[in-house]
Coordinates of C-alpha atoms in Angstrom, one line a residue:
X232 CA 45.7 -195.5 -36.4
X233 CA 44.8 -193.1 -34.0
X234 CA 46.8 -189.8 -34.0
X235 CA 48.7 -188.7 -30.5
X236 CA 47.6 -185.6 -28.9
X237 CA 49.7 -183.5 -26.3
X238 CA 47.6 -183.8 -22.9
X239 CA 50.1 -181.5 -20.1
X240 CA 53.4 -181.7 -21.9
X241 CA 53.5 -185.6 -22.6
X242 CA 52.1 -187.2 -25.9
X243 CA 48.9 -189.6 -25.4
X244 CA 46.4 -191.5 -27.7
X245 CA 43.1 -192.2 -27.1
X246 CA 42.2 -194.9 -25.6
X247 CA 46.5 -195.7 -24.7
X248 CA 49.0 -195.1 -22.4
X249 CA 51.1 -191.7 -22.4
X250 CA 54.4 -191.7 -24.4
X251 CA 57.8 -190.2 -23.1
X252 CA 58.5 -187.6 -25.5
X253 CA 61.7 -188.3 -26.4
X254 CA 64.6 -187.2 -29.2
X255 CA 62.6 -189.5 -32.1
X256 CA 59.1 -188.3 -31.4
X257 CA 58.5 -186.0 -34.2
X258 CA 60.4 -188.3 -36.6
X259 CA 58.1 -191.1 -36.0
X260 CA 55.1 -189.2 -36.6
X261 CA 56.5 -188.4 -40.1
X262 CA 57.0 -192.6 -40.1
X263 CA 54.5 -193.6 -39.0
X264 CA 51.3 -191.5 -40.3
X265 CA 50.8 -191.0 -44.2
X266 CA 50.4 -187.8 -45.5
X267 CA 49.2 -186.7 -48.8
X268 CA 52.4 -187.2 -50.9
X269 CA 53.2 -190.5 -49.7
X270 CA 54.0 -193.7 -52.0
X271 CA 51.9 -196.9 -52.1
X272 CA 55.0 -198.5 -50.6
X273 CA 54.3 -196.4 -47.4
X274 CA 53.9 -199.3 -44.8
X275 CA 53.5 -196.5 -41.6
X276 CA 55.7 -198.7 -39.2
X277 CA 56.2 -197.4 -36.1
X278 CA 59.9 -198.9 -36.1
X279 CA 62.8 -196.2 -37.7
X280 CA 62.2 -197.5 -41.6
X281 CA 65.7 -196.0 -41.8
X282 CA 67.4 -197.9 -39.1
X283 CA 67.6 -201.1 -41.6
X284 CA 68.7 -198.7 -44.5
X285 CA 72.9 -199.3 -44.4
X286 CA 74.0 -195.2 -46.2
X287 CA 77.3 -195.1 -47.9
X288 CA 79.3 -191.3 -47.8
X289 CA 81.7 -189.8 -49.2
X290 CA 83.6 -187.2 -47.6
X291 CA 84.3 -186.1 -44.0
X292 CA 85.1 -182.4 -44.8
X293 CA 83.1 -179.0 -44.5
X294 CA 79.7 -181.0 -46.4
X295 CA 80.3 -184.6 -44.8
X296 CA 80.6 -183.4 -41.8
X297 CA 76.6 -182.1 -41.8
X298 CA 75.7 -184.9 -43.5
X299 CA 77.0 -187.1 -41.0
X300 CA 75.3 -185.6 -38.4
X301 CA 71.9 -185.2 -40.1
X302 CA 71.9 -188.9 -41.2
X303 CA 72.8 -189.7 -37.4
X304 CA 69.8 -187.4 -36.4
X305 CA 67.4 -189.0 -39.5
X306 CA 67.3 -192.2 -37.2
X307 CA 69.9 -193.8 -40.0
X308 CA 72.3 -196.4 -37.6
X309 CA 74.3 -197.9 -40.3
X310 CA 76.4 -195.7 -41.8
X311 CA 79.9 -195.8 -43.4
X312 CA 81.7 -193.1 -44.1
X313 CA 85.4 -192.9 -46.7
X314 CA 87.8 -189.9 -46.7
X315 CA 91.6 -190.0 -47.3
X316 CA 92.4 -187.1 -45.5
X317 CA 93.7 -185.8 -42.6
X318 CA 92.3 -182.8 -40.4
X319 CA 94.5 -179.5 -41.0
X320 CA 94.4 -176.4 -39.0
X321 CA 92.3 -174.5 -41.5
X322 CA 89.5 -177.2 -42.0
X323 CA 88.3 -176.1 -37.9
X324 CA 86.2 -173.5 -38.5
X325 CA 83.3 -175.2 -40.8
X326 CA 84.3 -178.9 -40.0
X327 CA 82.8 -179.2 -36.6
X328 CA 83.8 -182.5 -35.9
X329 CA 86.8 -182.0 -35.4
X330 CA 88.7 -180.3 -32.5
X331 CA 92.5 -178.9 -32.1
X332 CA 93.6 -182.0 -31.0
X333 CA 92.7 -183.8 -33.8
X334 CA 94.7 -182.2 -36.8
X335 CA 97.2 -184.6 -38.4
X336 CA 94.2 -187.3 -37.7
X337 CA 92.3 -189.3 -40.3
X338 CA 89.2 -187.3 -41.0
X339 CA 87.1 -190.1 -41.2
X340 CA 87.9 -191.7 -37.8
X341 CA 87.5 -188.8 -36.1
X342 CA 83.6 -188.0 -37.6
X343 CA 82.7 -191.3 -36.9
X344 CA 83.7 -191.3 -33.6
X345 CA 82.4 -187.6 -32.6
X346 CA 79.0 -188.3 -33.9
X347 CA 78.7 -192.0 -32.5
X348 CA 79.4 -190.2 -28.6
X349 CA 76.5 -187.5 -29.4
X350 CA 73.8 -190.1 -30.8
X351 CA 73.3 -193.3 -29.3
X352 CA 72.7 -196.2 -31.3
X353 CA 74.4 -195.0 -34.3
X354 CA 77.4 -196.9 -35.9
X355 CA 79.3 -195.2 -38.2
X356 CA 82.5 -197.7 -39.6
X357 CA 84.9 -194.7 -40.8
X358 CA 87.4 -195.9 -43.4
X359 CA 90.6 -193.6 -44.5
X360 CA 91.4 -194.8 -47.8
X361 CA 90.3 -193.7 -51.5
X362 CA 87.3 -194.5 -52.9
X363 CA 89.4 -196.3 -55.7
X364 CA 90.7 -198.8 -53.3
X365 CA 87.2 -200.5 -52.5
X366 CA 86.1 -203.2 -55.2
X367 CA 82.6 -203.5 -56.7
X368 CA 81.9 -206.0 -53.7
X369 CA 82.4 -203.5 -51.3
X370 CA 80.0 -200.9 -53.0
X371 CA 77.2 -203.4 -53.4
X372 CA 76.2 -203.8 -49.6
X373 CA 74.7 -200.2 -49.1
X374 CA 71.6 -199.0 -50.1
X375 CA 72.2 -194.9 -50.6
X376 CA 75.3 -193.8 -51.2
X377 CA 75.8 -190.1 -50.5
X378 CA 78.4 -187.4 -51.7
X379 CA 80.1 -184.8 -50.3
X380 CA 83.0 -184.4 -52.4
X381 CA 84.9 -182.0 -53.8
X382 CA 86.4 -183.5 -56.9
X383 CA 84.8 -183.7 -60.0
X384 CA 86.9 -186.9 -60.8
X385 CA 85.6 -189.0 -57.4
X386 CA 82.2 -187.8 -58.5
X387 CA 82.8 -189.0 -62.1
X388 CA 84.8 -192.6 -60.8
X389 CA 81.7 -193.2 -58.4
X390 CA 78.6 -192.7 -60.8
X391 CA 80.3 -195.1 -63.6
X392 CA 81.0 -197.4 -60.8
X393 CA 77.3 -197.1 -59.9
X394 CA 75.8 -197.6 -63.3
X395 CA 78.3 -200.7 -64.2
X396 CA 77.1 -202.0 -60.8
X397 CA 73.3 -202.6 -62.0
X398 CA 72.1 -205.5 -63.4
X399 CA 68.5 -205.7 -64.8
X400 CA 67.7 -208.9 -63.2
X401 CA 69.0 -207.4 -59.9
X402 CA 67.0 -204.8 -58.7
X403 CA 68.9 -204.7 -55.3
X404 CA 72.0 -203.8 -57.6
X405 CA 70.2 -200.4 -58.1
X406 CA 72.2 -197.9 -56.0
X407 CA 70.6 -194.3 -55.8
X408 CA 73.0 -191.9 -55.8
X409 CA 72.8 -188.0 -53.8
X410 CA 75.3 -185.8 -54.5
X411 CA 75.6 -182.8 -52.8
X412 CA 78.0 -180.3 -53.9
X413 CA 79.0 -176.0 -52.6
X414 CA 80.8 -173.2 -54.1
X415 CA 81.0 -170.3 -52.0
X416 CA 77.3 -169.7 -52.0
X417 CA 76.6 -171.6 -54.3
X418 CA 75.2 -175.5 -54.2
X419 CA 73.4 -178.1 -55.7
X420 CA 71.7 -181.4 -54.7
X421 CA 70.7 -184.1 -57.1
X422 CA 69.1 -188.0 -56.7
X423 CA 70.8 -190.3 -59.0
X424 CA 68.5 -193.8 -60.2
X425 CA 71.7 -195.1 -62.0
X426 CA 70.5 -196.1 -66.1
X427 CA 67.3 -194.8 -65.1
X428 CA 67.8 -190.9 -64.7
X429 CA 70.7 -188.4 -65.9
X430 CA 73.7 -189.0 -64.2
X431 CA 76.6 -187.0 -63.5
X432 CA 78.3 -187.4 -66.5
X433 CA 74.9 -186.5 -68.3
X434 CA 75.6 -183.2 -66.4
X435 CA 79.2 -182.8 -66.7
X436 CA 78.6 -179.3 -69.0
X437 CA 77.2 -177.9 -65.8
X438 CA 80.8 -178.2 -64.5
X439 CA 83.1 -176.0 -66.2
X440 CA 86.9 -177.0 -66.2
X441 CA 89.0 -174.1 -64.0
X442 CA 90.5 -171.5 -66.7
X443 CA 94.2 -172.5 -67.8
X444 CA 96.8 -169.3 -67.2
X445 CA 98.8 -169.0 -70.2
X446 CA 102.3 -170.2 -69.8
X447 CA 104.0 -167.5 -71.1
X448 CA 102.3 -165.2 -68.4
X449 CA 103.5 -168.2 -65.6
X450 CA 107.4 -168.1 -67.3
X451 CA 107.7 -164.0 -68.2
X452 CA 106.1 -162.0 -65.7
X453 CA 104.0 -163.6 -62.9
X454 CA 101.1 -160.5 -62.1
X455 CA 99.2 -162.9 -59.2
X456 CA 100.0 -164.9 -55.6
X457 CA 98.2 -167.4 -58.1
X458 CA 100.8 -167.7 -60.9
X459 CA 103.5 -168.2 -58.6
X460 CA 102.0 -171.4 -57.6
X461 CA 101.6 -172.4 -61.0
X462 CA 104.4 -171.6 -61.7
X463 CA 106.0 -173.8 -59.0
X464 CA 103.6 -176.6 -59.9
X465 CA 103.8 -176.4 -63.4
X466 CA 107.5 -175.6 -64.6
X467 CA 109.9 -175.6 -61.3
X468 CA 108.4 -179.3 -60.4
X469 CA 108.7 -180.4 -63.9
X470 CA 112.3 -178.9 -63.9
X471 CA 113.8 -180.1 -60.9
X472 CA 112.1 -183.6 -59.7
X473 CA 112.2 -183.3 -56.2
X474 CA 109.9 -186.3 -55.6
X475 CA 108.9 -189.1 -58.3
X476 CA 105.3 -188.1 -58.7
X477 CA 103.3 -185.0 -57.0
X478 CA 100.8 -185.7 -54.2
X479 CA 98.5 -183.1 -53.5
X480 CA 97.4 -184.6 -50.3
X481 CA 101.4 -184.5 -49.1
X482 CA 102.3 -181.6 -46.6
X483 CA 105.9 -182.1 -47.6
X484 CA 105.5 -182.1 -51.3
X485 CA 103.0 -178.8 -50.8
X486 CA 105.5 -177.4 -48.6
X487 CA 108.5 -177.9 -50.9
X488 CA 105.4 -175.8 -53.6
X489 CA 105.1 -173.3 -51.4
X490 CA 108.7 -172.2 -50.6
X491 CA 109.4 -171.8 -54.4
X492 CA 106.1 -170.2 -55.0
X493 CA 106.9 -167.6 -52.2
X494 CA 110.5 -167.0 -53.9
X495 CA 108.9 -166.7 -57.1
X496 CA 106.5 -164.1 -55.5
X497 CA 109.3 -162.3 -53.8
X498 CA 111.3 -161.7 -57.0
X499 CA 108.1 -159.7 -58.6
X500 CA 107.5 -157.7 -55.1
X501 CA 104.1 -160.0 -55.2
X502 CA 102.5 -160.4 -51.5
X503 CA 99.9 -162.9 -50.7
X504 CA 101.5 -166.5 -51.3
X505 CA 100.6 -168.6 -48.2
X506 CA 100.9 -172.5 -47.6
X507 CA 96.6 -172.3 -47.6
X508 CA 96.7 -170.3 -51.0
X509 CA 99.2 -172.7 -52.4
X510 CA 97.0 -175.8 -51.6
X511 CA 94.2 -174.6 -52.6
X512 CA 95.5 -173.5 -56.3
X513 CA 96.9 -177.3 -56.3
X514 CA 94.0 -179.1 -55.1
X515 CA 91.8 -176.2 -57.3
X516 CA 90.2 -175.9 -53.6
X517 CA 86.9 -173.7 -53.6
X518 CA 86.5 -171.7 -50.3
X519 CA 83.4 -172.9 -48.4
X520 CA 80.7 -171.2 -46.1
X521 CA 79.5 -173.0 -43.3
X522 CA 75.9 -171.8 -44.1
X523 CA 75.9 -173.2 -47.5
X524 CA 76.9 -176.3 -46.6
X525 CA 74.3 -176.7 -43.7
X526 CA 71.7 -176.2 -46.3
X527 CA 73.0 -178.6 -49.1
X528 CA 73.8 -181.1 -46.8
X529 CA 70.1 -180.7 -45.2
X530 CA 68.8 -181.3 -48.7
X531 CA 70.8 -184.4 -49.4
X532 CA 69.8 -186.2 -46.3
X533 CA 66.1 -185.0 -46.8
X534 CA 66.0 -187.0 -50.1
X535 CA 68.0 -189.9 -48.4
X536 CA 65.4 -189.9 -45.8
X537 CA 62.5 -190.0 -48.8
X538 CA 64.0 -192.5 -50.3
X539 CA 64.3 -194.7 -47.2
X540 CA 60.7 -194.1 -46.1
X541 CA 58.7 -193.4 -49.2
X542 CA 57.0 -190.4 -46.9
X543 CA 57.2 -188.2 -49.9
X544 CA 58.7 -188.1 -53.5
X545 CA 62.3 -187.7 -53.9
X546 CA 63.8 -186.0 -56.6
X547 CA 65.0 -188.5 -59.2
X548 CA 62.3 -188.8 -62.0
X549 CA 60.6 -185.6 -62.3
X550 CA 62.5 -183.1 -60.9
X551 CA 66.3 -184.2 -60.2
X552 CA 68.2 -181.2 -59.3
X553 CA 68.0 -178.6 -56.8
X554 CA 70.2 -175.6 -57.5
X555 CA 71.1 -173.0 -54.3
X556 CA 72.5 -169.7 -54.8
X557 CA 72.6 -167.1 -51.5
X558 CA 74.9 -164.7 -52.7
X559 CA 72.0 -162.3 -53.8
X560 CA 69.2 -163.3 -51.2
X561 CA 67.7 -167.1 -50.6
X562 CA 66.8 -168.9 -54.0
X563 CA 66.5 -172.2 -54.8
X564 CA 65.0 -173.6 -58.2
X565 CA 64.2 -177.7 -59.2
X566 CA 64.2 -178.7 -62.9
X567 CA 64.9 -182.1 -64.2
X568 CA 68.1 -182.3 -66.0
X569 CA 67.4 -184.8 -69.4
X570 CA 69.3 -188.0 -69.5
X571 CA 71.7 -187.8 -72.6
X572 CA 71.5 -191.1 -75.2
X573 CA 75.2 -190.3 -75.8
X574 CA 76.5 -190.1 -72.1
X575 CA 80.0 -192.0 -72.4
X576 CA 78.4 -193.7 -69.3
X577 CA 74.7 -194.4 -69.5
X578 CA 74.1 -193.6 -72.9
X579 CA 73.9 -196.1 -76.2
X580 CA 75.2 -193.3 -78.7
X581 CA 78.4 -192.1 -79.8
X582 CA 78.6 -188.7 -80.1
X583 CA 79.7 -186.4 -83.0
X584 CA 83.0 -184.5 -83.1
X585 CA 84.3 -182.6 -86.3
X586 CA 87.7 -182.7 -86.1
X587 CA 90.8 -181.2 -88.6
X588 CA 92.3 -184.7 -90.1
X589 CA 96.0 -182.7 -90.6
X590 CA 96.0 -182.6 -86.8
X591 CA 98.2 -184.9 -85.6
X592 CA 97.3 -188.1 -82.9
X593 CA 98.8 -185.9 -80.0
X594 CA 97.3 -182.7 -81.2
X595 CA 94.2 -184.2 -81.2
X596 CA 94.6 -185.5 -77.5
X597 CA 95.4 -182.7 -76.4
X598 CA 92.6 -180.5 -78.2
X599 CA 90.1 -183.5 -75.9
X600 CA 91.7 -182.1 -72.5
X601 CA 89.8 -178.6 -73.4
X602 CA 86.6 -180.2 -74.3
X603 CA 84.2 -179.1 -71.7
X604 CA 82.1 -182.5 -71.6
X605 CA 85.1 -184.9 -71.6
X606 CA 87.6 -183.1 -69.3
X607 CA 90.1 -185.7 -69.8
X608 CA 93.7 -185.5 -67.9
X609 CA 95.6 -188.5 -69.5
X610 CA 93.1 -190.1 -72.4
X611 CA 93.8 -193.2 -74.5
X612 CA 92.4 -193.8 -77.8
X613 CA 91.4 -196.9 -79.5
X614 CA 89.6 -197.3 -82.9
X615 CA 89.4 -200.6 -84.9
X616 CA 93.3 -201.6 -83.0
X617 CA 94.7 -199.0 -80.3
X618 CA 96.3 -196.0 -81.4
X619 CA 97.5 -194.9 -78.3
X620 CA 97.7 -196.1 -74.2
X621 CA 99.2 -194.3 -72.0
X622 CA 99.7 -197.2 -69.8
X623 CA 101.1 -199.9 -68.9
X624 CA 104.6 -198.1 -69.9
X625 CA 105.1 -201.2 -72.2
X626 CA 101.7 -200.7 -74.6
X627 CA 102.6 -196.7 -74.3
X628 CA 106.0 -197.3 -75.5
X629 CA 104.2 -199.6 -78.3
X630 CA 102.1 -197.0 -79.6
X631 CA 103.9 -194.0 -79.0
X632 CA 105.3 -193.7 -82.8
X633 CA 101.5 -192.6 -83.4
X634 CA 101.5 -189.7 -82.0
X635 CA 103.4 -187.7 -84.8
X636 CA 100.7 -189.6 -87.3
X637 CA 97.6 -187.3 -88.6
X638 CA 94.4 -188.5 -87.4
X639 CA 93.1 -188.5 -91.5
X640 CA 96.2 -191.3 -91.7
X641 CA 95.0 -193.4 -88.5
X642 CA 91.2 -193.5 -89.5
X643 CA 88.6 -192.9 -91.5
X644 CA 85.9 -190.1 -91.6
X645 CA 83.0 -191.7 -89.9
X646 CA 84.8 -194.2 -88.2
X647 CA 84.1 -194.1 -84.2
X648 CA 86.7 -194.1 -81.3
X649 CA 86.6 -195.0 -77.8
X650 CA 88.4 -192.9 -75.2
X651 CA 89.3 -193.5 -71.9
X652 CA 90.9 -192.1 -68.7
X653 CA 93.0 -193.9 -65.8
X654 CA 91.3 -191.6 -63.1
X655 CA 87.5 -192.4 -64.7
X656 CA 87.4 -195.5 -63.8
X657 CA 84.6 -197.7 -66.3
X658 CA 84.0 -194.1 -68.4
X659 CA 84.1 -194.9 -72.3
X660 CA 83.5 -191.9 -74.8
X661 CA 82.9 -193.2 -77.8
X662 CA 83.1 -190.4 -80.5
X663 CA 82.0 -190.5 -84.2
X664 CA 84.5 -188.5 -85.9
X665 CA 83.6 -186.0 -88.5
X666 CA 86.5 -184.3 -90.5
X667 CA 86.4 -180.7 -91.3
X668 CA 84.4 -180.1 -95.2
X669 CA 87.6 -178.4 -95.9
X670 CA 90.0 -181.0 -95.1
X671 CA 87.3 -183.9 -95.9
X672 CA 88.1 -184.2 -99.5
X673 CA 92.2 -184.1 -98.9
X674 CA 92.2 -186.9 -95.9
X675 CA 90.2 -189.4 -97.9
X676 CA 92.7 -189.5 -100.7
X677 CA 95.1 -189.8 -98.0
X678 CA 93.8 -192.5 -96.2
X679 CA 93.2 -194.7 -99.5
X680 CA 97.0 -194.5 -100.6
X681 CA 97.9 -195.7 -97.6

């Protein structure tokens, strides 16, 4: 195929007519002219390869927001986008979506409809729901799904979703996964082949769970703006009940944290509780910087836009994750992260835990919330028969006399468990337990007599 040349400010090829340069020129050179890294899939259509392509995203805040706009300007014209939330005052000055007259709008609704106005041709079908709501059905019709979250949960509740979803005589059930993520500075993009490469869960270690404030220092003598809002999250809302359950995404149940936080504060002569602070402590919220996000979300559509046109290799097999850090200068670095054979999620093995067999059934639950690769809220445990659910309220009632058992009394050293977690959706860790050498000898005798 001959290549275009610029004869006085208008793109020709020889032997053809001229060609209005127009807002897709310099994309369709990249689609439709190989270059050295391309695949042997590379067909070098001169339609937009990525107009057929239907993206799934997640988020509508600081990161969907760029990735939104990119996909839009990508040449991508079927996109969907899911966010619960609604636009507050403080999400205007990264978020640039969104305008003053939108706060108290669904996030979501209002991206869609911003970026459909600015780029022709583009339909973007916004939905303002969780990501929990939508069945596997749902899930199954895109062909990238993106994310721009910032919850380790969704991440976690989407990538088992993913990997459940593929069957091996379905290759078309074989959604890859981006997932872009900031931290002040910091970022990090990844390409997800679900079973095929490390997922998140595979990479959960890279996540650290946010440091717990003792709760004598949150009862005694508060020293932070931070451990009043604990405080008020943790004790007064456990103490007086003013609504059935908290929801973070609530103004008036954030509001009703604030105001005791800010007495709390007052009462020590502490200064610095606001309504933005007291949100962000509840929802672990991580500031964001515009630039940081511009530049993750750049490299998330970038792989979304390999993947779509085979123009170059996307990360995935060889190199899977790109880490950002701008704090100290520009510096990004690739390396593949190895898939683990005893992910809870994509992995065959169970894993190895030495455990004390004296501990009892809820000491031991508890002891799993601290574990850095499991990073379980509200776990349930089954062995051989269930040893404890926390729900339906029936089964929890059922099994709740367990609890005060020791773990030496409920199974055996060797035996495995599986453990699972209501927000996780599909996850399963299955754990091979180990008891402690110097309890080993003690539990055994225990576990024959009884």
């Amino acid at each position: 195929m001959s290549q275009p040349v610029m004869v006085s400010g208008k793109l020709t090829t020889p032997g053809g007519s001229a060609m209005k340069k127009g807002r897709w020129t310099y994309l369709d050179n990249v689609r439709r002219n190989p270059g050295p890294f391309v695949s042997e899939e590379f067909t070098g259509s001169e339609e937009a390869v990525t107009a057929s392509e239907r993206v799934k995203v997640f988020g509508a805040g600081g990161l969907g927001c760029e990735i939104l706009k990119n996909l839009a300007l990508s040449g991508f014209q079927d996109i969907h986008v899911i966010d619960m939330d609604t636009i507050d005052v403080s999400n205007l000055n990264r978020q640039f979506l969104f305008r003053a007259s939108d706060v108290g709008s669904s996030k979501a609704e209002c991206a869609a409809r911003f970026v459909e106005k600015r780029v022709k041709g583009c339909s973007i079908t916004p939905h303002n729901c969780k990501i929990q709501d939508k069945d596997d059905d749902f899930y199954m019709q895109f062909n990238i799904i993106i994310c721009g979250l910032d919850s380790i949960e969704a991440r976690r509740w989407i990538n088992s979703t993913l990997v459940n979803l593929v069957d091996p005589e379905n290759e078309d059930s074989l959604k890859p996964l981006i997932d872009g993520g900031t931290e002040g500075f910091k970022g990090q993009a990844r390409v997800i082949f679900p079973t095929m490469t490390s997922c998140i869960e595979c990479q959960l270690d890279m996540h650290a769970p946010r440091a717990a404030v003792p709760l004598c220092t949150l009862a005694s003598i508060p020293r932070q703006p931070e451990h009043c809002i604990e405080w008020a999250h943790i004790i007064a809302w456990e103490n007086e009940k003013p609504f059935p359950a908290l929801d973070n995404d609530d103004p008036e149940h954030i509001t009703w944290l604030f105001q005791k936080a800010l007495a709390r504060a007052k009462e020590f002569n502490i200064s610095g509780v606001t309504y933005s602070l007291t949100q962000g402590v509840v929802k672990n919220i991580i500031p964001a910087i515009a630039s940081t996000n511009a530049i993750i979300a750049a490299s998330c559509c970038n792989e979304a836009f390999k993947i779509a046109t085979q123009t170059n290799p996307c990360l995935g097999f060889e190199e899977n994750y790109m880490m950002y850090t701008g704090d100290a200068g520009v510096y990004t670095y690739t390396f593949k992260h190895e898939k683990k054979d005893d992910c809870p999620v994509c992995g065959n093995l169970a894993r190895d835990l030495e455990v004390d067999p004296n501990l009892t059934l809820e000491e031991f639950i508890a002891s799993l919330a601290e574990r850095a690769e499991a990073q379980l809220k509200k776990p349930s445990i089954r062995a051989e028969k269930t040893l404890y659910m926390q729900s339906p309220p029936s089964l929890e009632e059922q099994t709740r006399p367990n609890l005060i058992k020791k773990i030496g009394e409920l199974v055996g050293n060797g035996d495995e468990i599986g453990v699972t977690d209501p927000s996780l959706g599909a996850v399963n860790f299955k754990y091979r337990l180990k008891f402690s050498k110097e309890y080993r000898g003690n539990a055994i005798e225990t576990a024959s007599a009884s």
